[in-house]
XYZ file of C-alpha atoms in Angstrom:
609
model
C -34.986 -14.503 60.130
C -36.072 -14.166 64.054
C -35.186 -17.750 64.209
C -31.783 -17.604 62.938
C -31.647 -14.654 65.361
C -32.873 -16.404 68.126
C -30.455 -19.917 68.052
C -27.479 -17.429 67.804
C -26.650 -17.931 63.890
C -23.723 -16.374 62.942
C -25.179 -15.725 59.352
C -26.632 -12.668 59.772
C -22.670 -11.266 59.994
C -23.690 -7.960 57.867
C -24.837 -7.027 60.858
C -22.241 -8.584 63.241
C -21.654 -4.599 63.883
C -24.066 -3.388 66.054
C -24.657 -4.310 69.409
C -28.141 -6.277 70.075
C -29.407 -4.054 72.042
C -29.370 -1.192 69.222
C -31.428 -2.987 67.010
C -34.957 -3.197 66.431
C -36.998 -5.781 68.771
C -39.255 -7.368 66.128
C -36.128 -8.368 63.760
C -38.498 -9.688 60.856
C -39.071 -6.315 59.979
C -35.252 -5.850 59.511
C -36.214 -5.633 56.058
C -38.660 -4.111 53.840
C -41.292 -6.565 51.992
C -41.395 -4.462 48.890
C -39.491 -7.045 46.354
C -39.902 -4.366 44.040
C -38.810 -0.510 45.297
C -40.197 2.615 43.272
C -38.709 2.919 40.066
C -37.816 -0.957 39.653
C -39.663 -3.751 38.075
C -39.003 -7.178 37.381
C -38.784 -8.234 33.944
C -40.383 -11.380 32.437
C -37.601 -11.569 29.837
C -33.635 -10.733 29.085
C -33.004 -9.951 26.179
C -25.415 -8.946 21.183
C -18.559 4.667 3.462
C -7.162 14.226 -12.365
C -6.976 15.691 -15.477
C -10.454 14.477 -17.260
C -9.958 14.262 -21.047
C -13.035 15.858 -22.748
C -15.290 12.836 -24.620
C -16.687 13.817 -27.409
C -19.704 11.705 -27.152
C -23.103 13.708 -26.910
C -25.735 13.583 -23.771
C -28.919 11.995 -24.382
C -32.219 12.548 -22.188
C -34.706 9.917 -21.808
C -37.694 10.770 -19.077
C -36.444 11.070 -15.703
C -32.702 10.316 -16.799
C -29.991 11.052 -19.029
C -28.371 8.536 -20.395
C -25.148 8.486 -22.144
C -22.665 5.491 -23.868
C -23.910 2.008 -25.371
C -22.185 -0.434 -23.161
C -17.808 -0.931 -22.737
C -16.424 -4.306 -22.854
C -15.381 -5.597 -19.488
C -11.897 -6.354 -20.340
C -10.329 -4.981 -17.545
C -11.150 -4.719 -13.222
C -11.417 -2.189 -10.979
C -8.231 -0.159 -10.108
C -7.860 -1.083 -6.409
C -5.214 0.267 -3.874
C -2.490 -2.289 -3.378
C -1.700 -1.707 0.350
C -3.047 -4.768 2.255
C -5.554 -5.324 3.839
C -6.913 -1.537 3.886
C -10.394 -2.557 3.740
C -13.411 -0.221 4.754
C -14.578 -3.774 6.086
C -11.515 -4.366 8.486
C -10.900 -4.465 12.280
C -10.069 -1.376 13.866
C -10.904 0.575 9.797
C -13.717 2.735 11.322
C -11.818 4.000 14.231
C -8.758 4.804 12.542
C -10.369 6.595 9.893
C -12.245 8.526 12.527
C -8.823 9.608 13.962
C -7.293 10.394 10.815
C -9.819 13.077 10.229
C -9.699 14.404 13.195
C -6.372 15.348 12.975
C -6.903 16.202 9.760
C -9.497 18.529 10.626
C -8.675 19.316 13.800
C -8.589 23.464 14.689
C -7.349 24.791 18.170
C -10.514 26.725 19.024
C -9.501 30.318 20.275
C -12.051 30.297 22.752
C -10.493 26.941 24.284
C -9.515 28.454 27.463
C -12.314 30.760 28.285
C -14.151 30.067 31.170
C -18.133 28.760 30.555
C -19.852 30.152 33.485
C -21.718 26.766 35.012
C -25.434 26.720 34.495
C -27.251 27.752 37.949
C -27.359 25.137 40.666
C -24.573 22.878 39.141
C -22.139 24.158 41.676
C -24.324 22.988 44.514
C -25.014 19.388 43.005
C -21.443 19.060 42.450
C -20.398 19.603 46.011
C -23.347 17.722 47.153
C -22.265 14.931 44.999
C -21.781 11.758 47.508
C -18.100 11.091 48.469
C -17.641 8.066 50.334
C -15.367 7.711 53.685
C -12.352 5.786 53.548
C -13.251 4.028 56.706
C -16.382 2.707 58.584
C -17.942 5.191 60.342
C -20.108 5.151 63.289
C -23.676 5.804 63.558
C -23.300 9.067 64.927
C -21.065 9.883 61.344
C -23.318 8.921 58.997
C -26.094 10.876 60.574
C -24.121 13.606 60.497
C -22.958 13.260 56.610
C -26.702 12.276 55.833
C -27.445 15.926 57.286
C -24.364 17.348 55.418
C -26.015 16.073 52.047
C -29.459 17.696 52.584
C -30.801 14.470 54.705
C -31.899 12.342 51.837
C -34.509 9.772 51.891
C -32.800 7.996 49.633
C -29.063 8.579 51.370
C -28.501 4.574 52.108
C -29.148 3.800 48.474
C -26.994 6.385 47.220
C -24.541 6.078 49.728
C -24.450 2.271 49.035
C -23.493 3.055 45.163
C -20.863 5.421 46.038
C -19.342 2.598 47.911
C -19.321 0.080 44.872
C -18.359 2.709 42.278
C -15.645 3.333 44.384
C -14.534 0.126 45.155
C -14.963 0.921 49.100
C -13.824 -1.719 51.570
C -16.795 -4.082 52.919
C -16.479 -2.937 55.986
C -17.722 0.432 55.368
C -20.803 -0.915 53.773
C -21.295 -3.055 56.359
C -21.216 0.407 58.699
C -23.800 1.898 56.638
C -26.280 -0.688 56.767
C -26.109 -1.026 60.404
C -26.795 2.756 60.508
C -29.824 2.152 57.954
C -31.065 0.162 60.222
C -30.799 1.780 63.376
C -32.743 4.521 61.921
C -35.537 3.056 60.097
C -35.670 -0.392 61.769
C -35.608 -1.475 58.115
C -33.230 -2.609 55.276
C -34.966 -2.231 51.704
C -34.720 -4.278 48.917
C -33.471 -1.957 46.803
C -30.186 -1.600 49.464
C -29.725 -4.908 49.930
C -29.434 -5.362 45.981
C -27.131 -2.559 45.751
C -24.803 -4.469 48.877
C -25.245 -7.512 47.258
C -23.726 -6.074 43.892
C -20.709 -4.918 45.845
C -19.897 -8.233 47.702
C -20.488 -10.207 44.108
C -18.254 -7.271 42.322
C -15.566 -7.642 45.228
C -15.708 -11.767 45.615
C -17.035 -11.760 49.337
C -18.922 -14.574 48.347
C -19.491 -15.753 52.286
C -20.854 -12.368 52.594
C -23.363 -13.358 49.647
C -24.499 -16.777 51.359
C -25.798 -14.949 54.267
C -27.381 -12.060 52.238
C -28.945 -14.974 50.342
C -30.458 -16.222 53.502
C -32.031 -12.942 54.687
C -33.511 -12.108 51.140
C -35.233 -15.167 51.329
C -36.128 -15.112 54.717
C -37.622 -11.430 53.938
C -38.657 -11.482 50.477
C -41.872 -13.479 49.064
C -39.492 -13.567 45.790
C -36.315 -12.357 44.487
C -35.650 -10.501 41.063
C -33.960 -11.162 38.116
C -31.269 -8.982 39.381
C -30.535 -10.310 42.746
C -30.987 -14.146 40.920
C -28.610 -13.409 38.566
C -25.931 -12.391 41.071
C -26.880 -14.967 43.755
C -26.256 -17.519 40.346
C -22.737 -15.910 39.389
C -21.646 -16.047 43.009
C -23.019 -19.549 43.881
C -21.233 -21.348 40.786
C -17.393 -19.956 42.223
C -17.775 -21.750 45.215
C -18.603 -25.372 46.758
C -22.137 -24.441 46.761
C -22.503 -24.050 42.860
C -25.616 -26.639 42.875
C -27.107 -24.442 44.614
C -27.162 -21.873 41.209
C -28.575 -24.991 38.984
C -31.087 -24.528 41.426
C -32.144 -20.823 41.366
C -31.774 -21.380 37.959
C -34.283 -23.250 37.999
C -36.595 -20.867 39.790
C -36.393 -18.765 37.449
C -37.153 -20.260 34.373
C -40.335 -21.090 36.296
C -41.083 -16.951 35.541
C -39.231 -16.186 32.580
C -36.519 -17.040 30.399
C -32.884 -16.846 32.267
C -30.351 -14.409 30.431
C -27.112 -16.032 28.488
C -25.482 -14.611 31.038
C -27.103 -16.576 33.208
C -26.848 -19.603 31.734
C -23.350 -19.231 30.773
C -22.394 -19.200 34.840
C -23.894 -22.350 35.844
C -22.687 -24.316 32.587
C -19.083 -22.547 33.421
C -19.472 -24.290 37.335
C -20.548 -27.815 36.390
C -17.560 -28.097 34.026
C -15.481 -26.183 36.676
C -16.261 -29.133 39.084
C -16.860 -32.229 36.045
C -20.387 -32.496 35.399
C -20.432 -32.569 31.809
C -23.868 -33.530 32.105
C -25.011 -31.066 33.847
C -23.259 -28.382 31.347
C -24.222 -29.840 28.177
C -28.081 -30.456 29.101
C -28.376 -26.499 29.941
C -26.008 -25.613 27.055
C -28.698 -27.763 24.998
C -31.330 -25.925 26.971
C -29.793 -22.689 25.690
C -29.740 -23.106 22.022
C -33.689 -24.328 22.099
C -34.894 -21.455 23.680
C -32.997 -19.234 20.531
C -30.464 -17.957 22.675
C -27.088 -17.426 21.318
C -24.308 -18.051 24.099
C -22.042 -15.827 24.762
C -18.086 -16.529 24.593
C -17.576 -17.360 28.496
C -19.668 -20.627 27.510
C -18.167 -21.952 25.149
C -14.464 -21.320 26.815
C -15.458 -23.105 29.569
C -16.447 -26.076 27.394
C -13.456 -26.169 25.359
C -11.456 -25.610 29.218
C -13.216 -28.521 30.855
C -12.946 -30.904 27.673
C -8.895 -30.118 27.491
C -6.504 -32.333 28.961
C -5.403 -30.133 31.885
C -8.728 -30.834 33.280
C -8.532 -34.731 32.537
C -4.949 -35.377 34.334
C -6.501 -33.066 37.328
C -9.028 -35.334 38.260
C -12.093 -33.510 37.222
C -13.591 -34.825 34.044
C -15.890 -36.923 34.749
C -16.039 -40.010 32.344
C -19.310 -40.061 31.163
C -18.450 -38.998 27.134
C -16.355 -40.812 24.988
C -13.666 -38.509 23.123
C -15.763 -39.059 20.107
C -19.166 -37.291 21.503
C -16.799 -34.869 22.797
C -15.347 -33.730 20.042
C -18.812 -34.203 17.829
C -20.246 -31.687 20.794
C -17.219 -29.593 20.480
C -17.440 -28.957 16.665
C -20.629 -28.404 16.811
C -19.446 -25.411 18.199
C -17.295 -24.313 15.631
C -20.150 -25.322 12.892
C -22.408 -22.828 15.117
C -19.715 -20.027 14.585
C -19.430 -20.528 11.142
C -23.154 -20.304 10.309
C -23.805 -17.160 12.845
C -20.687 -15.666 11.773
C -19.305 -15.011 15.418
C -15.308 -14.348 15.714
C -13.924 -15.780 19.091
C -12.183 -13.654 21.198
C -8.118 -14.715 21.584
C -9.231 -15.938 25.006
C -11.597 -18.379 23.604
C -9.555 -19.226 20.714
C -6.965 -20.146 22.991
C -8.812 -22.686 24.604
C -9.900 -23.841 21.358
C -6.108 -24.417 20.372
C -5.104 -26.333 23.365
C -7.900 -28.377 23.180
C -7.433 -29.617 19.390
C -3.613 -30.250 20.594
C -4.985 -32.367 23.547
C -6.262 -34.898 21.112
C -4.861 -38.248 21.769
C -3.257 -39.456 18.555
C -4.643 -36.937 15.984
C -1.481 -34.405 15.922
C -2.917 -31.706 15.700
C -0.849 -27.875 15.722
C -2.113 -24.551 16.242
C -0.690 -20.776 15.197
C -1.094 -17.895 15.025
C -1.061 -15.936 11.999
C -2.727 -13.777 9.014
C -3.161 -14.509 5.295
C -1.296 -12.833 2.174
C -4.026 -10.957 -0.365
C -4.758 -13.787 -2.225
C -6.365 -15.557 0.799
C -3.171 -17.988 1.280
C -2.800 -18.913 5.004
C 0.840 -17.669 5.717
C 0.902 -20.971 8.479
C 0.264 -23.542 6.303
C -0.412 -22.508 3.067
C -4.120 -23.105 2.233
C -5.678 -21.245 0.059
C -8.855 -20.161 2.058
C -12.771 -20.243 0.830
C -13.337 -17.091 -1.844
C -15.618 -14.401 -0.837
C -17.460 -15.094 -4.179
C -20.966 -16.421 -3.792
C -21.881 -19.937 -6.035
C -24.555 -19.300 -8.041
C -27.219 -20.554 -5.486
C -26.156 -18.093 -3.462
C -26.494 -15.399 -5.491
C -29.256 -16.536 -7.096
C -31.044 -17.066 -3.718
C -29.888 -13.642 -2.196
C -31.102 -11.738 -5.195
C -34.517 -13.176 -5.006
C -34.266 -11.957 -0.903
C -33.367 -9.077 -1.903
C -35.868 -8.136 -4.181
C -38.863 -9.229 -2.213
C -37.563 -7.685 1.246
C -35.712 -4.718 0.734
C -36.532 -3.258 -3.180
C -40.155 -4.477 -3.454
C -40.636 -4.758 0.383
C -43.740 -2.997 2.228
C -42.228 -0.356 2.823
C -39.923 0.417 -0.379
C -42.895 3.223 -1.664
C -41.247 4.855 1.382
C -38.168 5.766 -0.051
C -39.588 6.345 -3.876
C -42.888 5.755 -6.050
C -44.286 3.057 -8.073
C -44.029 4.382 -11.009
C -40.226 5.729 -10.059
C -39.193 2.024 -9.415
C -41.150 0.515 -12.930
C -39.811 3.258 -14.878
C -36.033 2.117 -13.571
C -36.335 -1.584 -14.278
C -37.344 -0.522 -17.600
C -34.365 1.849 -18.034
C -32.296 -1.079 -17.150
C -33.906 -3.756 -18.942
C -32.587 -2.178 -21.781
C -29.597 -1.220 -20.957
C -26.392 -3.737 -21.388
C -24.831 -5.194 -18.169
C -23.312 -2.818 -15.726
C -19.668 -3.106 -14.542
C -19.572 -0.874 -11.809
C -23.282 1.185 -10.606
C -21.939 4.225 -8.656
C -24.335 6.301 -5.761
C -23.488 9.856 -7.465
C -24.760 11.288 -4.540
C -22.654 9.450 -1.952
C -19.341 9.303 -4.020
C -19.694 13.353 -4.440
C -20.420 13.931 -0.453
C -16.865 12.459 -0.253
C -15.628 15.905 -0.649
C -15.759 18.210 2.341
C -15.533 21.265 -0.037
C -19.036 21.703 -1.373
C -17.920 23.504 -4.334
C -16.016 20.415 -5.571
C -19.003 17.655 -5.570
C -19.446 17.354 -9.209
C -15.641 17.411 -9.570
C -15.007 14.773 -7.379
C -18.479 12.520 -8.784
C -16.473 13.280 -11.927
C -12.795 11.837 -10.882
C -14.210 9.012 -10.273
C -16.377 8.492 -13.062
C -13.416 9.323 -15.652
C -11.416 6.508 -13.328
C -13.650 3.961 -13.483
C -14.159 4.444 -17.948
C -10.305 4.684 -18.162
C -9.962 1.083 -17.062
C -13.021 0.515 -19.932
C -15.822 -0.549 -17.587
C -19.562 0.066 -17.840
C -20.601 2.643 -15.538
C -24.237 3.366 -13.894
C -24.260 6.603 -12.173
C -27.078 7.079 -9.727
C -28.055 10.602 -8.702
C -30.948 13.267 -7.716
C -32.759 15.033 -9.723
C -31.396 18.475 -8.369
C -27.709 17.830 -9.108
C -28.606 18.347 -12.498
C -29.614 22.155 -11.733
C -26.567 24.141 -12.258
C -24.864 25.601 -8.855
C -21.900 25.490 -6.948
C -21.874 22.133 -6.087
C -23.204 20.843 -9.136
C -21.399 22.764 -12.241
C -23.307 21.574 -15.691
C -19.565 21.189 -17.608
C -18.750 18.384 -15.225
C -22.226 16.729 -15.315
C -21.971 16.789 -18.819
C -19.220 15.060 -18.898
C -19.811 12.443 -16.589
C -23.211 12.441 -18.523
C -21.013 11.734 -21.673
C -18.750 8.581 -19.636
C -21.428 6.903 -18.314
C -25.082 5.766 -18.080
C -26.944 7.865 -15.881
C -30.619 7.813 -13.773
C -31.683 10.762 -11.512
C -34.379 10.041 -9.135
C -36.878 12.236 -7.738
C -35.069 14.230 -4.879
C -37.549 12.740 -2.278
C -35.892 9.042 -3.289
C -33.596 7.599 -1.372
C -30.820 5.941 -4.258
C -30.106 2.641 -2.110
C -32.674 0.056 -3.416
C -32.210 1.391 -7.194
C -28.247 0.867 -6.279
C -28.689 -2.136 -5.428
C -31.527 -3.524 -7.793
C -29.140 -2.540 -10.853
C -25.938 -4.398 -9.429
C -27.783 -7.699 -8.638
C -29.730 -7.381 -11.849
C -26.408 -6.915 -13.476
C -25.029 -10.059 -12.582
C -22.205 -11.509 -10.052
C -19.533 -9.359 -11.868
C -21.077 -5.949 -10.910
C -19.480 -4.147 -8.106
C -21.103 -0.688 -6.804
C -19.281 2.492 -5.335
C -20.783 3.736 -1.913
C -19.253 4.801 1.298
C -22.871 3.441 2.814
C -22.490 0.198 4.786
C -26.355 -0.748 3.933
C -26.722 -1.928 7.683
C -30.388 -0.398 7.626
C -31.318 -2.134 4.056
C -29.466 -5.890 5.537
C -31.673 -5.099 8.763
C -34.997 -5.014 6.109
C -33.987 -9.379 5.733
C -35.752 -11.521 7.427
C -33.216 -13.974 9.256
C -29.942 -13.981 9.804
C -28.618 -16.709 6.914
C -30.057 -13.845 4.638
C -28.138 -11.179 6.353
C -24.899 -12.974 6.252
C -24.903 -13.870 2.723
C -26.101 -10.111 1.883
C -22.752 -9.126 3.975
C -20.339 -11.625 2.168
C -21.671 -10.295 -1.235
C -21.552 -6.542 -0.097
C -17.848 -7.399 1.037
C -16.997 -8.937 -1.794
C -18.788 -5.887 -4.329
C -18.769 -2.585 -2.335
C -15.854 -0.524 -3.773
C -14.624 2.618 -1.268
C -12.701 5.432 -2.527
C -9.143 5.027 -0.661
C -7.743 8.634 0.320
C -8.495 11.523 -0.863
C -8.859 12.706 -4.621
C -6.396 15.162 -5.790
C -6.724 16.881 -9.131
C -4.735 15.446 -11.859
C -4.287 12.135 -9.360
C -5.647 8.458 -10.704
C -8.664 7.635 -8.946
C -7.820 4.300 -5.875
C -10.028 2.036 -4.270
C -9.707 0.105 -1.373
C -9.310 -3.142 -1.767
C -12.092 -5.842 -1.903
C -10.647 -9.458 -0.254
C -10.746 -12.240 -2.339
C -11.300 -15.081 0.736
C -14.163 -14.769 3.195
C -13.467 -14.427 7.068
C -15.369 -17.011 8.562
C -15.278 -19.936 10.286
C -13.775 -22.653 7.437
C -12.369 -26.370 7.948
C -10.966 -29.409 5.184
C -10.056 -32.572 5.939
C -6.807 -31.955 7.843
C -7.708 -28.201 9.098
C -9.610 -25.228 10.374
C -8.999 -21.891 10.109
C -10.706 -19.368 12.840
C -10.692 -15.846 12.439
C -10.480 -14.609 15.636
C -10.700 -11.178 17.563
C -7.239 -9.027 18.471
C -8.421 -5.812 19.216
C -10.903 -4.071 21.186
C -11.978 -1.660 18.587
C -13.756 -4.094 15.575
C -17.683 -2.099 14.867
C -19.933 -4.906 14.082
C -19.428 -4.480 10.341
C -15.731 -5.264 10.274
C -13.754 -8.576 10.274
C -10.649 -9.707 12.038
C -7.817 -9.600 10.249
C -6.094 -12.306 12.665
C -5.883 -16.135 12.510
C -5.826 -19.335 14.125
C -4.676 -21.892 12.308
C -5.467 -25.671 13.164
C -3.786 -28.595 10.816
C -2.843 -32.196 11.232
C 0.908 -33.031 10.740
C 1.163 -36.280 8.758
């Protein structure tokens, strides 16, 4: 630092403001040697839910549960709503449900307008609240703002990210730090991150080179933060080696972020190293690291023929390891599960049209009910599991989530032993409801049992075998729970009721995989905590395509006298797929999918012959 200084470096430009003879004489102590301020520490690792007609048939009681009906033929399906694709499971489902009901239930609150006197002392934070200037200001101006604000210690720091929230020209931050220093004879760490953010945020990347040269010139080490940003900036510019390198550096003290990873691989193919990108993108998947999205569109960029005519593709891959590398890709998609973003699928489209002699066409576009791609008319792959899939899942899910260690939790032993012997005995179920959950579907607590009831009469109409799952309190008569309609839905269907300390989802789910492939179960619950009990993620994804393709949601609302609807279950699975002459990507098209839901969009990839 004092020798840059000394030969008259223009690096040091951050500070190009003040006059030398303002600053501090011993210039190495410019800056603090605290790598980590109060408050920060660097981490050792970074870590992506009718008119009944009155049976006739009596109730019987058996232990714990009452049990009523010997078994229906399944001669018929499940009544499902024939508006496409209004799935609980699709893209954007959650959040437009959540607005319908708010609507729905929206009331103007009379007290809307009244005034909510402020709790004590808000007032004065809220004025004191940092504004920044829309200009640089002098020495003399910050002092006297510093003052203004109650004369901070930590002013410069908060001052600083003001500045980057607000999207303040460079100049003013350069202002502020020459004030900093004036009055401490010192620039912390901690500030010099927080500038640093603001020149990587704003793409004053020569700005960045010299704060890179006084961090290391001041620092005995640097961060993950300030690494990370020195890496993003670095790989825009000539100097992207340079980001391999801190890269580097810091894999020598912990594991670098995708993030990380994903801007260095992004620069080598930016400027034709393919070798360079693929060895870290190799590096990547061997630590366990899933890349993000950025990665893999800069592969499928750099590969595409735009980059080829340009100049910039190095030749050091044939077309065939390319596209072996490339699909690989795809194959890692399909067995994670992961949607690309349009961006990304994009890329992937012009690259597969880039192919030299392979004729290969790419659209955009959905698929009719039946899983028929509206593009070119493949049928896509059914949502059905083989039977060593289902075979394997219900072994998974017997040892991890309903005999799992902590499964005495949510009931007892004898609780769970006296169920599998209720259903051992008991013919095959069609449908296994969660009495509970299907009844909590009504905001009016006074119709529970009716609405339990609606759909239990809906579900024997169309002649299926029904399991009811409740509590053992709903069978205590009250307002929710009126003992004519539990009788009756006593009298359609087979019933359990579990201790009221028991939590219904492993008995829900033990008595539709015991019940075999055809079973489907009725439950607004999305199971994401009972999934999370499986132990990778090949076992989570399979438990998802089967819950998909067997979790039946009541579509609407139930009005009396009204048939009973369900949404609809798809009959194709959204994943990554390919044949001979095609792939089909589902792909992401909105901005408001929840982690359980699936795109409802396309890409479609075929050969013309």
């Amino acid at each position: 630092m004092q020798d840059m200084i000394k030969s008259g470096s223009s690096a040091v430009t951050l500070l190009s403001v003040c006059k030398p003879s303002q600053l501090p004489l011993s210039v190495r102590f410019l800056c603090s040697r605290d790598p980590n301020p109060k408050g920060q520490q660097a981490h050792s690792k970074n870590n992506g839910q009718g008119v009944v007609k009155k049976s006739t048939t009596t109730s019987r009681t058996e232990g714990s549960w009452n049990d009523g009906g010997t078994g229906r033929g399944k001669t018929s399906t499940v009544r499902q709503s024939p508006i496409f694709p209004k799935s609980v499971f699709a893209a954007g489902m959650a959040k437009r449900t959540a607005e319908m009901l708010m609507k729905k239930s929206a009331v103007v609150s009379q007290d809307q307008n009244v005034h909510v006197a402020e709790p004590e002392g808000m007032t004065t934070r809220r004025a004191a609240k940092m504004q920044p200037p829309d200009r640089p200001l002098s020495a003399a101006e910050w002092k006297a703002m510093k003052e203004s604000l109650g004369n901070s210690e930590r002013f410069g720091t908060g001052m600083m990210s003001a500045l980057y929230s607000s999207g303040a020209d460079l100049d003013i931050a350069k202002s502020l730090l020459t004030f900093v220093a004036m009055e401490t004879g010192t620039l912390s760490y901690e500030l010099l991150l927080r500038y640093l953010t603001l020149c990587v945020s704003g793409g004053h990347d020569n700005e960045v080179f010299d704060v890179y040269n006084i961090m290391l010139g001041s620092f005995p080490s640097l961060e993950t933060g300030a690494s990370s940003l020195f890496i993003k900036s670095f790989g825009r510019t000539a100097r992207w080696r340079e980001a391999v390198n801190i890269l580097h550096r810091l894999k020598k003290i912990f594991t670098p972020s995708q993030r990380n990873y994903s801007d260095v691989i992004s620069a080598a193919m930016l400027h034709g190293d393919t070798t360079t990108a693929w060895a870290l993108y190799d590096e990547l998947i061997e630590k366990g690291l899933s890349p993000i999205q950025e990665t893999w569109d800069a592969l499928f960029k750099g590969h595409s023929s735009t980059y080829e005519e340009e100049g910039k593709e190095a030749q050091t891959m044939s077309q065939s390891e390319i596209q072996e590398r490339l699909l690989g890709i795809l194959l890692f998609m399909r067995i994670n599960q992961i949607y690309p973003q349009h961006s990304l699928a994009s890329s992937i489209k012009t690259w597969f049209e880039s192919l030299t002699g392979e004729n290969w066409t790419g659209s955009w576009t959905d698929t009719t009910p039946k899983g028929v791609c509206r593009c070119c008319g493949s049928a896509l792959e059914s949502i059905q599991l083989t039977q060593e899939e289902y075979h394997q899942l219900k072994h998974r899910v017997m040892s991890d989530i309903i005999e799992g260690k902590d499964v005495f939790n949510k009931t007892t032993p004898e609780e769970l032993e006296k169920f599998k012997a209720f259903v051992k005995k008991k013919p095959t179920f069609d449908v296994v409801v969660d009495g509970l959950n299907v009844a909590n579907f009504s905001k009016d607590k006074s119709k529970m049992s009716e609405m339990l009831l609606a759909v239990v009469s809906e579900l024997e109409h169309q002649g299926l075998s029904v399991l009811v799952l409740g509590r053992k309190h709903m069978l205590r008569p009250s307002r929710s729970w009126e003992r004519h309609n539990m009788d009756l839905i006593r009298q359609k269907a087979h019933c359990f009721f579990t201790d009221n300390i028991s939590e219904d989802d492993p008995f829900l789910l033990y008595a539709t995989l015991h019940s075999g492939d055809h079973c489907k179960f009725v439950s607004r619950d999305l199971m994401r905590d009972h999934k999370a009990c499986l132990p990778d993620g090949a076992a989570r994804q399979l438990f998802f395509k089967w819950q998909r393709g067997h979790q039946l949601v009541v579509d609407g609302f139930v009005a009396l006298g009204r048939r009973v609807r369900f949404q609809s279950i798809p009959s194709y699975d959204t994943i990554v797929q390919s044949t001979a002459d095609s792939w089909h990507l589902p792909y992401d098209d909105t901005d408001d999918r929840c982690t359980y839901e699936v795109p409802q969009r396309w890409l479609c990839l075929f050969k013309k012959h």
